Coordinates of C-alpha atoms and ligand atoms in Angstrom, one line a residue:
X1 CA -31.4 21.8 31.3
X2 CA -33.0 19.9 34.2
X3 CA -31.1 16.7 35.1
X4 CA -34.5 14.9 35.1
X5 CA -34.6 15.1 31.4
X6 CA -31.0 14.1 30.8
X7 CA -30.8 10.3 30.2
X8 CA -28.3 7.9 28.7
X9 CA -29.4 4.9 26.6
X10 CA -26.8 2.1 26.7
X11 CA -27.0 -0.9 24.4
X12 CA -24.3 -3.4 25.4
X13 CA -24.2 -6.8 23.8
X14 CA -22.1 -10.0 23.9
X15 CA -22.2 -13.5 22.6
X16 CA -21.9 -15.5 25.9
X17 CA -22.8 -18.9 24.3
X18 CA -25.7 -20.2 22.4
X19 CA -27.8 -23.4 21.8
X20 CA -27.0 -25.9 19.0
X21 CA -24.2 -23.9 17.5
X22 CA -23.9 -20.1 16.8
X23 CA -27.6 -20.1 16.5
X24 CA -29.7 -18.6 19.3
X25 CA -29.4 -17.4 22.8
X26 CA -30.9 -19.8 25.5
X27 CA -33.7 -18.3 27.5
X28 CA -32.1 -19.3 30.8
X29 CA -29.0 -17.2 30.0
X30 CA -31.3 -14.2 29.2
X31 CA -33.1 -14.8 32.5
X32 CA -29.7 -14.8 34.4
X33 CA -28.7 -11.4 32.8
X34 CA -32.2 -10.0 33.5
X35 CA -31.9 -10.9 37.2
X36 CA -28.7 -8.8 37.5
X37 CA -30.4 -5.8 35.7
X38 CA -33.6 -6.1 37.8
X39 CA -31.5 -5.9 41.0
X40 CA -29.6 -2.8 39.5
X41 CA -33.0 -1.2 38.8
X42 CA -34.2 -1.9 42.3
X43 CA -31.0 -0.2 43.7
X44 CA -31.4 2.7 41.3
X45 CA -28.2 2.2 39.3
X46 CA -30.3 2.1 36.1
X47 CA -33.8 3.5 35.5
X48 CA -35.0 0.7 33.2
X49 CA -33.8 -2.2 31.1
X50 CA -34.9 -4.6 28.4
X51 CA -33.1 -7.9 27.7
X52 CA -33.3 -9.5 24.3
X53 CA -31.3 -11.3 21.7
X54 CA -30.6 -11.6 18.0
X55 CA -29.2 -14.9 17.0
X56 CA -26.4 -15.9 19.4
X57 CA -26.0 -12.3 20.8
X58 CA -27.4 -11.3 24.2
X59 CA -28.5 -7.7 24.1
X60 CA -28.8 -5.4 27.2
X61 CA -30.8 -2.2 26.6
X62 CA -30.5 0.1 29.6
X63 CA -31.4 3.6 30.5
X64 CA -29.7 5.6 33.3
X65 CA -28.4 9.0 34.4
X66 CA -24.7 8.2 34.5
X67 CA -23.6 9.3 31.1
X68 CA -21.8 7.3 28.4
X69 CA -18.7 5.2 29.3
X70 CA -19.9 4.9 32.9
X71 CA -17.9 2.3 34.8
X72 CA -21.0 1.5 36.9
X73 CA -23.0 0.7 33.8
X74 CA -20.2 -1.1 32.0
X75 CA -19.5 -3.0 35.2
X76 CA -23.1 -4.0 35.5
X77 CA -23.2 -5.2 31.9
X78 CA -20.1 -7.2 32.5
X79 CA -21.6 -8.8 35.6
X80 CA -24.8 -9.7 33.7
X81 CA -22.7 -11.3 30.9
X82 CA -20.6 -13.2 33.4
X83 CA -23.7 -14.6 35.2
X84 CA -25.2 -15.5 31.8
X85 CA -22.0 -17.2 30.7
X86 CA -22.0 -19.2 33.9
X87 CA -25.4 -20.5 33.0
X88 CA -24.2 -21.2 29.4
X89 CA -21.3 -23.2 30.8
X90 CA -23.6 -25.2 33.1
X91 CA -25.9 -26.0 30.2
X92 CA -22.9 -26.9 28.0
X93 CA -24.0 -24.3 25.5
X94 CA -21.8 -23.8 22.4
X95 CA -19.0 -21.2 22.7
X96 CA -19.9 -20.3 26.3
X97 CA -18.3 -17.0 27.2
X98 CA -17.3 -16.4 23.5
X99 CA -17.1 -12.6 23.6
X100 CA -15.8 -12.2 27.1
X101 CA -12.2 -12.0 26.0
X102 CA -10.7 -11.0 29.4
X103 CA -11.1 -12.3 32.9
X104 CA -10.5 -8.9 34.5
X105 CA -12.9 -5.9 34.2
X106 CA -11.2 -2.6 34.5
X107 CA -13.9 0.1 34.3
X108 CA -15.0 -0.2 30.7
X109 CA -16.1 -3.1 28.5
X110 CA -14.6 -1.6 25.4
X111 CA -11.7 -3.7 24.3
X112 CA -12.9 -6.7 26.3
X113 CA -15.2 -8.1 23.7
X114 CA -18.7 -6.8 24.1
X115 CA -20.1 -4.3 21.6
X116 CA -21.4 -0.9 22.9
X117 CA -23.6 1.9 21.5
X118 CA -24.5 4.7 23.9
X119 CA -26.0 8.1 23.7
X120 CA -26.7 10.8 26.3
X121 CA -29.7 12.9 25.4
X122 CA -32.0 15.5 26.8
X123 CA -35.4 13.8 26.6
X124 CA -37.8 15.6 24.3
X125 CA -41.5 15.8 25.2
X126 CA -41.8 12.5 23.4
X127 CA -38.6 10.6 22.7
X128 CA -39.1 7.8 20.1
X129 CA -36.0 5.7 19.4
X130 CA -35.2 2.6 17.4
X131 CA -32.6 0.0 18.6
X132 CA -31.2 -2.1 15.7
X133 CA -29.4 -5.3 16.5
X134 CA -27.7 -7.6 13.9
X135 CA -26.1 -11.0 13.9
X136 CA -23.4 -12.5 11.6
X137 CA -22.1 -9.2 10.3
X138 CA -19.9 -6.2 11.2
X139 CA -20.4 -2.6 12.2
X140 CA -19.9 -1.3 8.6
X141 CA -23.3 -3.0 7.8
X142 CA -24.9 0.1 9.1
X143 CA -23.0 2.5 6.7
X144 CA -25.5 2.1 3.8
X145 CA -28.7 2.4 5.8
X146 CA -27.4 5.3 8.0
X147 CA -26.3 7.1 4.9
X148 CA -29.7 6.7 3.3
X149 CA -31.6 7.7 6.5
X150 CA -29.6 10.9 7.1
X151 CA -28.2 11.9 3.7
X152 CA -30.4 10.5 0.9
X153 CA -33.4 12.7 -0.1
X154 CA -34.8 9.8 -2.1
X155 CA -35.1 7.9 1.2
X156 CA -35.8 10.6 3.7
X157 CA -38.3 13.1 2.4
X158 CA -37.7 15.2 5.5
X159 CA -34.3 16.3 4.3
X160 CA -36.1 18.2 1.6
X161 CA -39.4 19.3 3.2
X162 CA -38.8 19.4 7.0
X163 CA -37.2 22.8 7.9
X164 CA -35.7 21.2 11.0
X165 CA -33.7 18.7 9.0
X166 CA -33.1 20.8 5.9
X167 CA -29.5 21.8 6.9
X168 CA -28.5 18.1 6.9
X169 CA -26.4 16.0 9.2
X170 CA -22.8 15.5 10.3
X171 CA -21.3 12.0 10.1
X172 CA -18.5 11.0 12.5
X173 CA -16.6 8.3 10.6
X174 CA -14.1 6.0 12.4
X175 CA -11.1 4.5 10.6
X176 CA -11.0 1.1 12.3
X177 CA -7.4 0.4 11.2
X178 CA -5.8 3.7 12.3
X179 CA -8.2 4.4 15.2
X180 CA -8.9 7.9 13.9
X181 CA -12.1 9.9 13.5
X182 CA -13.1 12.4 10.8
X183 CA -16.3 14.4 10.8
X184 CA -18.0 15.1 7.4
X185 CA -20.9 17.3 6.6
X186 CA -23.8 16.3 4.4
X187 CA -24.9 17.4 1.9
X188 CA -21.8 19.5 1.2
X189 CA -19.2 16.7 1.6
X190 CA -21.4 13.8 0.6
X191 CA -19.0 12.5 -2.1
X192 CA -16.1 12.5 0.4
X193 CA -18.3 10.7 2.9
X194 CA -19.2 8.1 0.3
X195 CA -15.6 7.7 -0.7
X196 CA -14.9 6.5 2.8
X197 CA -17.9 4.6 3.9
X198 CA -18.1 2.7 0.7
X199 CA -15.3 0.6 2.3
X200 CA -17.4 -0.6 5.3
X201 CA -14.7 -3.0 6.6
X202 CA -12.5 -0.1 7.4
X203 CA -14.5 3.2 7.7
X204 CA -17.6 3.0 9.8
X205 CA -20.2 5.6 10.7
X206 CA -19.9 5.9 14.5
X207 CA -22.2 8.8 15.2
X208 CA -24.6 11.1 13.4
X209 CA -25.5 14.6 14.6
X210 CA -28.1 17.1 13.3
X211 CA -26.1 19.9 11.8
X212 CA -28.3 22.8 12.9
X213 CA -27.8 22.2 16.7
X214 CA -25.4 19.3 17.1
X215 CA -28.0 17.1 18.6
X216 CA -27.0 13.4 18.5
X217 CA -29.2 11.4 16.1
X218 CA -27.6 8.0 15.9
X219 CA -24.7 5.9 17.3
X220 CA -23.3 2.5 16.3
X221 CA -21.2 -0.1 18.1
X222 CA -17.8 -0.2 16.3
X223 CA -15.8 -2.9 18.1
X224 CA -13.9 -5.2 15.7
X225 CA -13.4 -8.4 17.7
X226 CA -10.6 -9.7 15.5
X227 CA -8.7 -6.5 15.9
X228 CA -9.1 -6.8 19.7
X229 CA -8.4 -10.5 20.0
X230 CA -5.9 -10.7 17.1
X231 CA -7.7 -13.9 15.9
X232 CA -11.2 -14.9 14.8
X233 CA -13.5 -15.1 17.8
X234 CA -16.8 -14.7 15.9
X235 CA -18.3 -11.7 14.1
X236 CA -18.8 -8.3 15.7
X237 CA -22.6 -8.4 15.3
X238 CA -23.2 -4.7 15.7
X239 CA -26.0 -2.6 17.3
X240 CA -27.2 1.0 16.7
X241 CA -29.5 3.5 18.3
X242 CA -31.4 6.0 16.2
X243 CA -33.7 8.8 17.3
X244 CA -36.9 9.4 15.5
X245 CA -39.5 12.1 14.6
X246 CA -39.8 15.8 15.4
X247 CA -36.7 17.1 13.6
X248 CA -35.2 13.7 13.2
X249 CA -36.1 11.2 10.4
X250 CA -39.6 9.7 10.8
X251 CA -39.8 6.2 12.0
X252 CA -40.8 5.1 8.5
X253 CA -37.8 6.9 7.0
X254 CA -35.5 5.1 9.5
X255 CA -36.9 1.7 8.5
X256 CA -37.1 2.3 4.8
X257 CA -33.4 1.5 3.9
X258 CA -33.9 -1.9 5.4
X259 CA -36.4 -2.8 2.7
X260 CA -33.3 -3.3 0.5
X261 CA -31.4 -6.4 1.7
X262 CA -28.0 -5.0 0.9
X263 CA -24.9 -7.3 0.9
X264 CA -22.9 -7.3 4.1
X265 CA -19.7 -9.1 5.2
X266 CA -20.1 -11.9 7.7
X267 CA -22.4 -14.9 7.4
X268 CA -20.7 -18.3 7.5
X269 CA -17.4 -18.1 9.4
X270 CA -17.4 -14.3 9.1
X271 CA -16.0 -14.7 5.7
X272 CA -18.9 -14.3 3.2
X273 CA -21.0 -11.7 1.6
X274 CA -24.7 -12.1 2.1
X275 CA -27.9 -10.2 2.2
X276 CA -29.0 -8.5 5.5
X277 CA -32.4 -9.9 6.2
X278 CA -34.7 -7.8 8.5
X279 CA -36.8 -10.1 10.8
X280 CA -39.1 -10.0 13.7
X281 CA -38.0 -11.3 17.1
X282 CA -39.5 -14.8 16.4
X283 CA -37.0 -15.2 13.5
X284 CA -34.0 -13.6 15.2
X285 CA -31.9 -16.7 14.8
X286 CA -29.3 -17.9 12.2
X287 CA -29.8 -21.1 10.4
X288 CA -29.0 -21.4 6.7
X289 CA -25.2 -21.4 6.2
X290 CA -25.2 -19.8 9.7
X291 CA -27.4 -17.0 8.4
X292 CA -28.4 -15.2 6.3
X293 CA -27.2 -12.2 8.4
X294 CA -30.2 -10.9 10.3
X295 CA -31.3 -7.6 11.8
X296 CA -34.1 -6.8 14.2
X297 CA -35.4 -3.3 15.0
X298 CA -37.2 -2.6 18.3
X299 CA -39.0 0.7 18.8
X300 CA -39.3 2.4 22.2
X301 CA -40.4 5.6 23.7
X302 CA -38.1 7.0 26.5
X303 CA -40.3 8.6 29.1
X304 CA -38.6 10.0 32.2
X305 CA -35.9 7.5 31.4
X306 CA -38.4 4.5 31.3
X307 CA -38.4 2.3 28.3
X308 CA -41.9 2.2 26.9
X309 CA -42.2 -0.7 24.5
X310 CA -40.8 -2.4 22.6
X311 CA -42.6 -2.7 19.3
X312 CA -41.1 -5.4 17.0
X313 CA -40.7 -3.2 13.8
X314 CA -39.7 -5.8 11.2
X315 CA -42.4 -8.2 12.3
X316 CA -44.6 -6.9 9.5
X317 CA -45.8 -8.0 6.0
X318 CA -44.4 -4.8 4.7
X319 CA -41.0 -6.5 4.9
X320 CA -42.1 -9.8 3.4
X321 CA -40.9 -9.0 -0.1
X322 CA -37.5 -7.9 1.3
X323 CA -37.2 -11.2 3.0
X324 CA -38.1 -13.0 -0.2
X325 CA -35.6 -11.0 -2.1
X326 CA -33.0 -11.8 0.6
X327 CA -33.7 -15.5 0.1
X328 CA -33.2 -15.2 -3.7
X329 CA -29.9 -13.3 -3.1
X330 CA -28.9 -15.9 -0.6
X331 CA -29.5 -18.6 -3.2
X332 CA -27.6 -16.7 -5.9
X333 CA -24.6 -16.0 -3.7
X334 CA -24.5 -19.5 -2.3
X335 CA -24.1 -21.0 -5.8
X336 CA -20.7 -19.4 -5.9
X337 CA -19.6 -21.8 -3.1
X338 CA -16.0 -21.0 -2.1
X339 CA -15.5 -18.5 -4.9
X340 CA -15.2 -14.7 -4.6
X341 CA -17.3 -12.5 -4.5
X342 CA -19.4 -14.7 -2.3
X343 CA -16.3 -15.5 -0.2
X344 CA -14.6 -12.3 1.1
X345 CA -11.3 -11.2 -0.4
X346 CA -8.2 -12.7 1.3
X347 CA -7.4 -9.4 3.2
X348 CA -10.9 -9.4 4.8
X349 CA -11.4 -13.0 5.6
X350 CA -11.8 -13.8 9.3
X351 CA -10.0 -17.1 9.1
X352 CA -8.2 -18.7 6.2
X353 CA -6.1 -21.8 5.5
X354 CA -4.3 -19.9 2.7
X355 CA -1.0 -19.6 4.5
X356 CA -0.9 -23.3 5.2
X357 CA -1.9 -24.2 1.6
X358 CA 0.8 -21.9 0.3
X359 CA 3.4 -23.4 2.7
X360 CA 2.5 -26.9 1.6
X361 CA 2.8 -26.1 -2.1
X362 CA 5.8 -23.8 -1.9
X363 CA 8.3 -26.2 -3.4
X364 CA 5.9 -27.1 -6.2
X365 CA 5.6 -23.6 -7.5
X366 CA 7.9 -23.1 -10.5
X367 CA 9.2 -19.9 -12.1
X368 CA 6.8 -19.1 -15.0
X369 CA 9.5 -18.6 -17.7
X370 CA 11.3 -21.9 -16.7
X371 CA 8.0 -23.7 -16.5
X372 CA 7.0 -22.7 -20.0
X373 CA 10.4 -23.4 -21.5
X374 CA 11.2 -26.7 -19.9
X375 CA 8.6 -28.3 -17.7
X376 CA 5.6 -27.6 -19.8
X377 CA 7.4 -28.5 -23.0
X378 CA 8.6 -31.7 -21.4
X379 CA 5.1 -32.5 -20.3
X380 CA 3.7 -31.9 -23.8
X381 CA 6.5 -34.1 -25.2
X382 CA 5.5 -36.9 -22.8
X383 CA 1.9 -36.5 -24.0
X384 CA 3.0 -36.5 -27.6
X385 CA 5.1 -39.6 -27.1
X386 CA 2.2 -41.4 -25.4
X387 CA -0.2 -40.3 -28.3
X388 CA 2.2 -41.6 -31.0
X389 CA 2.7 -44.9 -29.1
X390 CA -1.1 -45.3 -28.9
X391 CA -1.3 -44.8 -32.7
X392 CA 1.4 -47.3 -33.5
Ligands
P6F401 O1 -19.5 -16.6 12.1 C1 -19.9 -17.5 12.9 C2 -20.1 -17.2 14.4 O2 -20.1 -15.8 14.6 P1 -20.8 -15.2 15.9 O3 -20.6 -16.2 17.0 O4 -22.2 -14.9 15.6 O5 -20.0 -13.9 16.1 C3 -20.1 -18.9 12.5 O6 -20.4 -19.0 11.2 C4 -18.9 -19.8 12.9 O7 -17.8 -19.2 12.4 C5 -19.1 -21.2 12.4 O8 -20.3 -21.8 12.9 C6 -17.9 -22.1 12.8 O9 -17.9 -22.0 14.2 P2 -16.8 -22.9 15.1 O10 -17.2 -24.3 14.8 O11 -15.4 -22.5 14.5 O12 -17.1 -22.4 16.5
MG402 MG1 -21.4 -17.2 18.5
MG403 MG1 -23.3 -13.5 16.8
MG404 MG1 -20.2 -12.3 17.3

């Protein structure tokens, strides 16, 4: 295959600080990052780039011929984030440099804080792709839509009626706790797949391949910041790249699952379930209760490595009802306040005061049997005495 058609798409993102809270990236920080990428394009390190944001996450979409995990490309992204973070610091933006967890870059941004989704492809005659970018949620948020896109015939008609997709797809699932991969075939192993990815905090779909020829179809960023930093440093805010058309799901089949604003973990303080709201770029910011979690979808064509586009795919009345439903779900969930299931379970909460509360109360907890026999009886006696005194 000629090298001319081999191209890598790298989407690398980081929260380098934002205006008025964890709300929205400042345009001057985007400009600082864009200057670094423009210079790299001039020098030929990358073919093309597009800088954007969702909420407080700065997004670098780049094309090049250096393959995935290239230290040149990761180094370039790191430099762009550093320059943007400097501007964020100068402007006194909130949480400046938030996702840059290390001072030293050592060849790869993985493990340093930024999120990465990359795929190397041989460009088709026409190569449509969608880049999804979400804020206030985690990588597992893509499990449900990717399952629907690549495994659910009620979503993707092509699985049934397009001969090029009829064999199905392979799902590479990453166990975030053990750091292990398993590859499962759909439709044959669909129930096993669902058994895993139904726990999106632990098992995430990392890549999807077309089964008939092992062509890559989708890739998701899978960095879990709290597992890297060992403490809460914001939510992971994942990104994904999905290839469309001509033997891959049609653009409309790729967008269709997002018409259902499914519940994802994240939202306020990374510790609440909330609906994933698809929005256009103009609404790519988090407001109500630091959310609700938002996702944007930008469509491009890759042509000789150039990024043609983008089109702002959720900026469309076809998603108005989804947004309205998401608002209603947000209202319903919010009314639970600090109660589960709006609040995540204790094992999944990004930060919690529970250990301190338990420590403070530890001497006030009484053994249940002793409590019923003596303390409770005594308390009831006191009440009875008080009642009879009141009647006298
Ligand atoms: O989850 C959040 C931010 O995540 P993010 O930066 O988008 O990864 C927010 O809800 C914050 O946790 C919340 O605003 C409190 O922030 P701090 O005051 O602790 O910085
Ligand atoms: Mg932030
Ligand atoms: Mg964010
Ligand atoms: Mg984050």
